[in-house]
Amino acid sequence: MNEINIEAEKKEILNRYKMLLKASKRRLEKGDKELIRKAFEVAVDAHKEMRRKSGEPYIYHPIAVAQICAEEIGLGTTSIVCALLHDTVEDTDITLDDIKGMFGEKEAKIIDGLTKIAGVFDQTSSLQAENFRKMMLTLSDDVRVILIKLADRLHNMRTLESMKREKQIKIASETLYLYAPLAHRLGLNAIKTELEDLGLKYTNTESYDDIALKLKESEPERKKFITKFIEPIKEILQEQGFKSRIYGRPKSIFSIYNKIKHKSVEFEEIYDLFAIRIIIDTPFELEKTDCWRVYSIITDFYHPSPERLRDWISTPKANGYESLHTTVMGPDGKWVEVQIRTKRMDEIAEMGYAAHWKYKDSGDNKEGQLEDWLRKIRELLESPEENAMDFIDDFKLNLFAEEIFVFTPSGEMRTLPFGATALDFAFDIHTKVGQHCIGAKVNHKLVPLSYQIKGGDQIEILTSNKQTPKEDWISFVTTAKAKSKIKHALKEAHRAVAEEGREILERKFYKQKLEFTVQNIHEFAHFLKLPNTQELFYRVAKDAIDLKSIKDFVKFKAHPEKYAAHKAEQHVAPTLEKLVTDARGKSDLLVIGDDMQKLDYKLSTCCTPIPGDDVFGFITVGEGIKIHRVNCPNAVQLLSNYAYRVVKAKWNSQHLISFLAGIKIKGTDELGLVNNITKVISTQYNVNMRSINFDTDGGVFEGTIMVYVHSTEHLTQLITKLKKVNGVQNVVRLDG
Ligand code: MN
């Protein structure tokens, strides 16, 4: 190992510090320099014994992170101070209280946020997800936490060379998976691009090197072309009095790689390896006009492709991106993308909206698209998923999604991810609107909740106070917000049922002269081998706990020693073997278990299965096997909590026995509609109808019909017929 030259290192540390000051100079106000100096000294002292994997003094890292914050994100003094100190609480003896004492509450809070989310490296994937969620939670306090974290990650990626191979892959994958999309969403384009390129370099070195080499080889030719393209325009722009900068901007290696991979093209076939960027210096109020004037000049000279005009100036992207893009036919018959924007727009595009507007350390509270996005995240975090991995998946879905713009009836524009449905839109308007949503009108036409909205749609949401979120809604919403709100509401509903059960149980206990104490309730749940008291209450409400079990429990409490363990077993689900001996060959409609035996069973009332449905058997306490549909609202809970009590079940053969099934019909209220529907059901299909129920609201009707059918096939035929009735928009089978 080389002798370490302490003096030279000290000099280098000071050098780097001076560079940092220079980078932040633009924003420094009175007293700021002293604060940065203090943070620098505290950090140097705290990290003095530490070295990075590369052997360099550790302090190089926090200085570099602060430098990125100042220079590449454009953050102010508070962020620079926090970046310098970002690893002190995590890795040294300095505490949050020390930071609070030396700097202040605000700084301590940001560093707390950065500390909680540190150590993402050596964790299992779910812990990583948990950490990421924590990071997003801190975002609701202060977006600077995320920005500093991104700077931290960027520096770690830039210095990844000295890490072990397996760590490189791990960190690089995580960067591609989470941090690059996050940077994109925050509008930090330059950082996003670099994170992606570095991510690719370490996860797919071969492709990265290959593309980098080809880019380099083709560079002289490209440069020549760009000069040829630019020259005439430059002249005209000058004549017209524009102060402008024009240059060729190469595509990132990562995006070229993606294009090759997803469009199955060769490097040589990619025509848009670069874009021409025109940046004009013009006052704010002339921005739009001037950009279009430049567009007009360009297209006078080069012929534009009509399909490839993108106006991100009239409608900026949610991350704040503003620019005018067009693709024109350049010299030598080559298509060239031209991006036109102002200096201000370019700064936002490269450094991010966040830094530009909100966090100049001046408390400037300008409302904008970024605020909108942050608000959405905050709402999402208010009802977080219990499972952190789910959260990440939902969240990522929304990070990557392309945006579409739609309108409310009053003409207000909303941004939603591509693939969003009418129900997503309802939840985007307001949680309550989503929860009570019964239908939607898109461009004045009635559509189902699952309708996938398209850019430019004008959407009116129909609500009813009686409506509550349904289990199947989960299957057709795509936004993380709607998903988590629905799950939350369903959980609440379960809780409400349990609450009812609690009261019923209290009365039952009272009748048995049993005290309704926490202790007794817990013991009773334990006696019945239930996982928790909530489950107990829920079952009581659903009438699944009989009086006998309470009586037995009373006996057990009086003489626990006499109440042998085997007695308690009768409250536990019996084994399949026992059921086989008890009920051999009682029914031949269903075959059950791995050996597909004929056993006695009951059809569950929660989802009323009929032959043809995908089903499973569930061994209940005291009621034998109950058959549920695989998509029964209770199935997920049963399958995940009591997997050992689930048995296979299959319909044996089609018998002409009638089963009760529910149908839900939606449509527009038209004359004679109900008559036509009942006609289809009774005369044409010879199906027995048990009940029919129609509701009309604002020209939209909703009906529930209970019918007796023989099989799913039979039911499907009926539904198909019903869909053809005039005015009917949607016919579905009821779930529960
Ligand atoms: Mn760090």
GROMACS .gro file of N, CA, C and O in nm, residues 388-470:
model
  332
  388ALA      N    1  -4.514  -0.350   0.195
  388ALA     CA    2  -4.429  -0.248   0.133
  388ALA      C    3  -4.398  -0.281  -0.013
  388ALA      O    4  -4.387  -0.192  -0.096
  389MET      N    5  -4.386  -0.411  -0.045
  389MET     CA    6  -4.354  -0.447  -0.183
  389MET      C    7  -4.468  -0.408  -0.277
  389MET      O    8  -4.445  -0.359  -0.386
  390ASP      N    9  -4.591  -0.431  -0.233
  390ASP     CA   10  -4.708  -0.390  -0.311
  390ASP      C   11  -4.701  -0.242  -0.337
  390ASP      O   12  -4.728  -0.194  -0.446
  391PHE      N   13  -4.666  -0.172  -0.232
  391PHE     CA   14  -4.660  -0.027  -0.240
  391PHE      C   15  -4.563   0.015  -0.349
  391PHE      O   16  -4.593   0.098  -0.434
  392ILE      N   17  -4.445  -0.045  -0.347
  392ILE     CA   18  -4.343  -0.010  -0.445
  392ILE      C   19  -4.393  -0.041  -0.586
  392ILE      O   20  -4.376   0.039  -0.677
  393ASP      N   21  -4.456  -0.158  -0.601
  393ASP     CA   22  -4.502  -0.195  -0.734
  393ASP      C   23  -4.605  -0.097  -0.785
  393ASP      O   24  -4.597  -0.051  -0.898
  394ASP      N   25  -4.702  -0.065  -0.701
  394ASP     CA   26  -4.804   0.032  -0.741
  394ASP      C   27  -4.740   0.166  -0.772
  394ASP      O   28  -4.772   0.233  -0.869
  395PHE      N   29  -4.646   0.202  -0.687
  395PHE     CA   30  -4.584   0.331  -0.698
  395PHE      C   31  -4.502   0.340  -0.827
  395PHE      O   32  -4.508   0.438  -0.900
  396LYS      N   33  -4.427   0.233  -0.853
  396LYS     CA   34  -4.343   0.231  -0.972
  396LYS      C   35  -4.426   0.238  -1.099
  396LYS      O   36  -4.392   0.303  -1.194
  397LEU      N   37  -4.537   0.166  -1.094
  397LEU     CA   38  -4.630   0.166  -1.206
  397LEU      C   39  -4.661   0.309  -1.245
  397LEU      O   40  -4.665   0.345  -1.361
  398ASN      N   41  -4.682   0.391  -1.144
  398ASN     CA   42  -4.719   0.529  -1.169
  398ASN      C   43  -4.599   0.616  -1.204
  398ASN      O   44  -4.613   0.717  -1.270
  399LEU      N   45  -4.481   0.574  -1.159
  399LEU     CA   46  -4.361   0.650  -1.193
  399LEU      C   47  -4.330   0.638  -1.342
  399LEU      O   48  -4.291   0.733  -1.407
  400PHE      N   49  -4.351   0.518  -1.393
  400PHE     CA   50  -4.311   0.491  -1.530
  400PHE      C   51  -4.418   0.529  -1.631
  400PHE      O   52  -4.389   0.552  -1.746
  401ALA      N   53  -4.541   0.532  -1.581
  401ALA     CA   54  -4.653   0.545  -1.673
  401ALA      C   55  -4.644   0.674  -1.754
  401ALA      O   56  -4.602   0.777  -1.704
  402GLU      N   57  -4.684   0.664  -1.877
  402GLU     CA   58  -4.695   0.784  -1.957
  402GLU      C   59  -4.822   0.857  -1.918
  402GLU      O   60  -4.913   0.798  -1.864
  403GLU      N   61  -4.826   0.981  -1.947
  403GLU     CA   62  -4.941   1.058  -1.900
  403GLU      C   63  -5.042   1.084  -2.010
  403GLU      O   64  -5.007   1.095  -2.127
  404ILE      N   65  -5.168   1.093  -1.969
  404ILE     CA   66  -5.269   1.141  -2.062
  404ILE      C   67  -5.340   1.258  -1.994
  404ILE      O   68  -5.347   1.266  -1.872
  405PHE      N   69  -5.390   1.345  -2.076
  405PHE     CA   70  -5.460   1.461  -2.022
  405PHE      C   71  -5.609   1.446  -2.050
  405PHE      O   72  -5.648   1.417  -2.162
  406VAL      N   73  -5.689   1.465  -1.946
  406VAL     CA   74  -5.834   1.456  -1.962
  406VAL      C   75  -5.898   1.578  -1.895
  406VAL      O   76  -5.830   1.654  -1.826
  407PHE      N   77  -6.027   1.591  -1.915
  407PHE     CA   78  -6.093   1.711  -1.865
  407PHE      C   79  -6.215   1.679  -1.780
  407PHE      O   80  -6.284   1.580  -1.803
  408THR      N   81  -6.241   1.764  -1.682
  408THR     CA   82  -6.363   1.753  -1.602
  408THR      C   83  -6.475   1.822  -1.680
  408THR      O   84  -6.448   1.892  -1.777
  409PRO      N   85  -6.602   1.803  -1.635
  409PRO     CA   86  -6.712   1.868  -1.707
  409PRO      C   87  -6.695   2.020  -1.714
  409PRO      O   88  -6.739   2.084  -1.810
  410SER      N   89  -6.628   2.079  -1.614
  410SER     CA   90  -6.612   2.224  -1.618
  410SER      C   91  -6.489   2.266  -1.699
  410SER      O   92  -6.456   2.384  -1.707
  411GLY      N   93  -6.419   2.168  -1.759
  411GLY     CA   94  -6.308   2.200  -1.846
  411GLY      C   95  -6.172   2.203  -1.778
  411GLY      O   96  -6.071   2.236  -1.838
  412GLU      N   97  -6.168   2.166  -1.649
  412GLU     CA   98  -6.041   2.162  -1.578
  412GLU      C   99  -5.960   2.042  -1.627
  412GLU      O  100  -6.013   1.933  -1.645
  413MET      N  101  -5.830   2.063  -1.650
  413MET     CA  102  -5.749   1.954  -1.701
  413MET      C  103  -5.690   1.872  -1.586
  413MET      O  104  -5.646   1.927  -1.486
  414ARG      N  105  -5.690   1.739  -1.601
  414ARG     CA  106  -5.627   1.652  -1.501
  414ARG      C  107  -5.528   1.562  -1.574
  414ARG      O  108  -5.549   1.525  -1.689
  415THR      N  109  -5.422   1.524  -1.504
  415THR     CA  110  -5.323   1.434  -1.562
  415THR      C  111  -5.336   1.298  -1.497
  415THR      O  112  -5.339   1.288  -1.375
  416LEU      N  113  -5.344   1.193  -1.579
  416LEU     CA  114  -5.352   1.057  -1.525
  416LEU      C  115  -5.256   0.968  -1.602
  416LEU      O  116  -5.221   0.997  -1.716
  417PRO      N  117  -5.211   0.859  -1.539
  417PRO     CA  118  -5.122   0.769  -1.612
  417PRO      C  119  -5.197   0.696  -1.722
  417PRO      O  120  -5.317   0.671  -1.709
  418PHE      N  121  -5.128   0.663  -1.829
  418PHE     CA  122  -5.185   0.587  -1.938
  418PHE      C  123  -5.242   0.456  -1.884
  418PHE      O  124  -5.177   0.389  -1.803
  419GLY      N  125  -5.361   0.419  -1.928
  419GLY     CA  126  -5.422   0.295  -1.880
  419GLY      C  127  -5.521   0.318  -1.767
  419GLY      O  128  -5.590   0.227  -1.725
  420ALA      N  129  -5.529   0.441  -1.717
  420ALA     CA  130  -5.620   0.470  -1.607
  420ALA      C  131  -5.765   0.455  -1.654
  420ALA      O  132  -5.796   0.473  -1.771
  421THR      N  133  -5.852   0.416  -1.560
  421THR     CA  134  -5.993   0.396  -1.593
  421THR      C  135  -6.076   0.510  -1.537
  421THR      O  136  -6.027   0.594  -1.463
  422ALA      N  137  -6.206   0.507  -1.571
  422ALA     CA  138  -6.298   0.609  -1.521
  422ALA      C  139  -6.294   0.613  -1.368
  422ALA      O  140  -6.301   0.719  -1.306
  423LEU      N  141  -6.282   0.494  -1.308
  423LEU     CA  142  -6.279   0.490  -1.162
  423LEU      C  143  -6.152   0.556  -1.106
  423LEU      O  144  -6.156   0.624  -1.004
  424ASP      N  145  -6.039   0.537  -1.175
  424ASP     CA  146  -5.917   0.607  -1.135
  424ASP      C  147  -5.939   0.758  -1.137
  424ASP      O  148  -5.897   0.830  -1.047
  425PHE      N  149  -6.005   0.802  -1.242
  425PHE     CA  150  -6.034   0.944  -1.256
  425PHE      C  151  -6.118   0.992  -1.138
  425PHE      O  152  -6.090   1.097  -1.079
  426ALA      N  153  -6.219   0.912  -1.101
  426ALA     CA  154  -6.306   0.950  -0.990
  426ALA      C  155  -6.224   0.965  -0.861
  426ALA      O  156  -6.240   1.062  -0.787
  427PHE      N  157  -6.132   0.872  -0.838
  427PHE     CA  158  -6.049   0.881  -0.718
  427PHE      C  159  -5.950   0.997  -0.727
  427PHE      O  160  -5.910   1.054  -0.627
  428ASP      N  161  -5.912   1.029  -0.849
  428ASP     CA  162  -5.821   1.141  -0.867
  428ASP      C  163  -5.889   1.274  -0.831
  428ASP      O  164  -5.827   1.363  -0.774
  429ILE      N  165  -6.017   1.283  -0.862
  429ILE     CA  166  -6.093   1.403  -0.828
  429ILE      C  167  -6.100   1.418  -0.676
  429ILE      O  168  -6.062   1.519  -0.619
  430HIS      N  169  -6.148   1.312  -0.612
  430HIS     CA  170  -6.155   1.312  -0.467
  430HIS      C  171  -6.184   1.170  -0.418
  430HIS      O  172  -6.255   1.096  -0.484
  431THR      N  173  -6.129   1.135  -0.304
  431THR     CA  174  -6.151   1.000  -0.251
  431THR      C  175  -6.300   0.970  -0.238
  431THR      O  176  -6.345   0.861  -0.273
  432LYS      N  177  -6.376   1.066  -0.190
  432LYS     CA  178  -6.520   1.043  -0.171
  432LYS      C  179  -6.590   1.020  -0.304
  432LYS      O  180  -6.680   0.938  -0.314
  433VAL      N  181  -6.551   1.095  -0.405
  433VAL     CA  182  -6.610   1.077  -0.538
  433VAL      C  183  -6.583   0.935  -0.586
  433VAL      O  184  -6.671   0.867  -0.640
  434GLY      N  185  -6.461   0.888  -0.563
  434GLY     CA  186  -6.425   0.752  -0.603
  434GLY      C  187  -6.509   0.649  -0.529
  434GLY      O  188  -6.565   0.558  -0.589
  435GLN      N  189  -6.518   0.665  -0.398
  435GLN     CA  190  -6.587   0.565  -0.318
  435GLN      C  191  -6.736   0.555  -0.350
  435GLN      O  192  -6.796   0.450  -0.338
  436HIS      N  193  -6.795   0.664  -0.392
  436HIS     CA  194  -6.939   0.663  -0.421
  436HIS      C  195  -6.970   0.657  -0.571
  436HIS      O  196  -7.082   0.678  -0.613
  437CYS      N  197  -6.867   0.627  -0.648
  437CYS     CA  198  -6.882   0.630  -0.792
  437CYS      C  199  -6.968   0.512  -0.841
  437CYS      O  200  -6.943   0.397  -0.807
  438ILE      N  201  -7.073   0.541  -0.917
  438ILE     CA  202  -7.154   0.431  -0.973
  438ILE      C  203  -7.140   0.422  -1.124
  438ILE      O  204  -7.177   0.323  -1.184
  439GLY      N  205  -7.088   0.525  -1.185
  439GLY     CA  206  -7.075   0.521  -1.329
  439GLY      C  207  -7.011   0.649  -1.378
  439GLY      O  208  -6.979   0.737  -1.299
  440ALA      N  209  -6.991   0.657  -1.508
  440ALA     CA  210  -6.929   0.777  -1.562
  440ALA      C  211  -6.983   0.804  -1.700
  440ALA      O  212  -7.030   0.713  -1.769
  441LYS      N  213  -6.980   0.930  -1.735
  441LYS     CA  214  -7.014   0.967  -1.871
  441LYS      C  215  -6.888   1.022  -1.935
  441LYS      O  216  -6.829   1.116  -1.883
  442VAL      N  217  -6.848   0.960  -2.045
  442VAL     CA  218  -6.732   1.011  -2.116
  442VAL      C  219  -6.782   1.074  -2.244
  442VAL      O  220  -6.851   1.009  -2.323
  443ASN      N  221  -6.750   1.199  -2.263
  443ASN     CA  222  -6.801   1.276  -2.376
  443ASN      C  223  -6.952   1.255  -2.389
  443ASN      O  224  -7.003   1.225  -2.496
  444HIS      N  225  -7.019   1.264  -2.275
  444HIS     CA  226  -7.165   1.257  -2.262
  444HIS      C  227  -7.223   1.119  -2.282
  444HIS      O  228  -7.344   1.102  -2.286
  445LYS      N  229  -7.139   1.017  -2.295
  445LYS     CA  230  -7.192   0.882  -2.313
  445LYS      C  231  -7.163   0.800  -2.189
  445LYS      O  232  -7.054   0.808  -2.132
  446LEU      N  233  -7.260   0.719  -2.150
  446LEU     CA  234  -7.244   0.637  -2.032
  446LEU      C  235  -7.140   0.527  -2.054
  446LEU      O  236  -7.144   0.459  -2.155
  447VAL      N  237  -7.048   0.512  -1.962
  447VAL     CA  238  -6.948   0.406  -1.973
  447VAL      C  239  -6.938   0.334  -1.839
  447VAL      O  240  -6.973   0.390  -1.736
  448PRO      N  241  -6.890   0.208  -1.840
  448PRO     CA  242  -6.869   0.140  -1.711
  448PRO      C  243  -6.751   0.200  -1.636
  448PRO      O  244  -6.668   0.269  -1.695
  449LEU      N  245  -6.744   0.170  -1.508
  449LEU     CA  246  -6.635   0.221  -1.426
  449LEU      C  247  -6.499   0.176  -1.478
  449LEU      O  248  -6.399   0.242  -1.459
  450SER      N  249  -6.499   0.061  -1.544
  450SER     CA  250  -6.371   0.005  -1.589
  450SER      C  251  -6.327   0.063  -1.723
  450SER      O  252  -6.223   0.025  -1.775
  451TYR      N  253  -6.403   0.155  -1.778
  451TYR     CA  254  -6.368   0.216  -1.907
  451TYR      C  255  -6.228   0.279  -1.901
  451TYR      O  256  -6.197   0.356  -1.811
  452GLN      N  257  -6.144   0.241  -1.997
  452GLN     CA  258  -6.009   0.297  -2.001
  452GLN      C  259  -6.012   0.433  -2.070
  452GLN      O  260  -6.048   0.443  -2.187
  453ILE      N  261  -5.977   0.537  -1.996
  453ILE     CA  262  -5.992   0.671  -2.050
  453ILE      C  263  -5.881   0.704  -2.150
  453ILE      O  264  -5.771   0.650  -2.143
  454LYS      N  265  -5.914   0.791  -2.243
  454LYS     CA  266  -5.819   0.829  -2.347
  454LYS      C  267  -5.790   0.978  -2.338
  454LYS      O  268  -5.872   1.055  -2.288
  455GLY      N  269  -5.674   1.016  -2.389
  455GLY     CA  270  -5.637   1.157  -2.386
  455GLY      C  271  -5.745   1.243  -2.450
  455GLY      O  272  -5.798   1.208  -2.554
  456GLY      N  273  -5.779   1.354  -2.385
  456GLY     CA  274  -5.877   1.444  -2.442
  456GLY      C  275  -6.020   1.415  -2.399
  456GLY      O  276  -6.110   1.494  -2.425
  457ASP      N  277  -6.045   1.298  -2.335
  457ASP     CA  278  -6.180   1.266  -2.288
  457ASP      C  279  -6.228   1.370  -2.189
  457ASP      O  280  -6.150   1.421  -2.108
  458GLN      N  281  -6.357   1.398  -2.197
  458GLN     CA  282  -6.418   1.481  -2.093
  458GLN      C  283  -6.505   1.388  -2.009
  458GLN      O  284  -6.592   1.319  -2.061
  459ILE      N  285  -6.477   1.384  -1.880
  459ILE     CA  286  -6.537   1.280  -1.797
  459ILE      C  287  -6.622   1.338  -1.686
  459ILE      O  288  -6.578   1.426  -1.611
  460GLU      N  289  -6.743   1.285  -1.676
  460GLU     CA  290  -6.832   1.325  -1.567
  460GLU      C  291  -6.857   1.201  -1.482
  460GLU      O  292  -6.891   1.094  -1.533
  461ILE      N  293  -6.837   1.214  -1.352
  461ILE     CA  294  -6.853   1.099  -1.265
  461ILE      C  295  -6.991   1.103  -1.201
  461ILE      O  296  -7.037   1.205  -1.152
  462LEU      N  297  -7.061   0.988  -1.206
  462LEU     CA  298  -7.191   0.977  -1.142
  462LEU      C  299  -7.172   0.910  -1.007
  462LEU      O  300  -7.104   0.808  -0.997
  463THR      N  301  -7.232   0.967  -0.904
  463THR     CA  302  -7.214   0.909  -0.771
  463THR      C  303  -7.348   0.881  -0.705
  463THR      O  304  -7.452   0.933  -0.746
  464SER      N  305  -7.344   0.795  -0.606
  464SER     CA  306  -7.462   0.769  -0.524
  464SER      C  307  -7.413   0.748  -0.382
  464SER      O  308  -7.313   0.681  -0.359
  465ASN      N  309  -7.484   0.808  -0.287
  465ASN     CA  310  -7.442   0.794  -0.148
  465ASN      C  311  -7.444   0.651  -0.100
  465ASN      O  312  -7.377   0.616  -0.005
  466LYS      N  313  -7.526   0.568  -0.166
  466LYS     CA  314  -7.539   0.429  -0.122
  466LYS      C  315  -7.418   0.346  -0.165
  466LYS      O  316  -7.395   0.239  -0.112
  467GLN      N  317  -7.346   0.393  -0.264
  467GLN     CA  318  -7.237   0.314  -0.320
  467GLN      C  319  -7.120   0.302  -0.220
  467GLN      O  320  -7.087   0.398  -0.150
  468THR      N  321  -7.061   0.185  -0.216
  468THR     CA  322  -6.938   0.165  -0.138
  468THR      C  323  -6.837   0.091  -0.225
  468THR      O  324  -6.877   0.022  -0.318
  469PRO      N  325  -6.708   0.102  -0.195
  469PRO     CA  326  -6.607   0.033  -0.277
  469PRO      C  327  -6.628  -0.118  -0.278
  469PRO      O  328  -6.663  -0.177  -0.177
  470LYS      N  329  -6.608  -0.177  -0.396
  470LYS     CA  330  -6.628  -0.321  -0.413
  470LYS      C  331  -6.495  -0.391  -0.436
  470LYS      O  332  -6.402  -0.331  -0.489
   0.00000   0.00000   0.00000
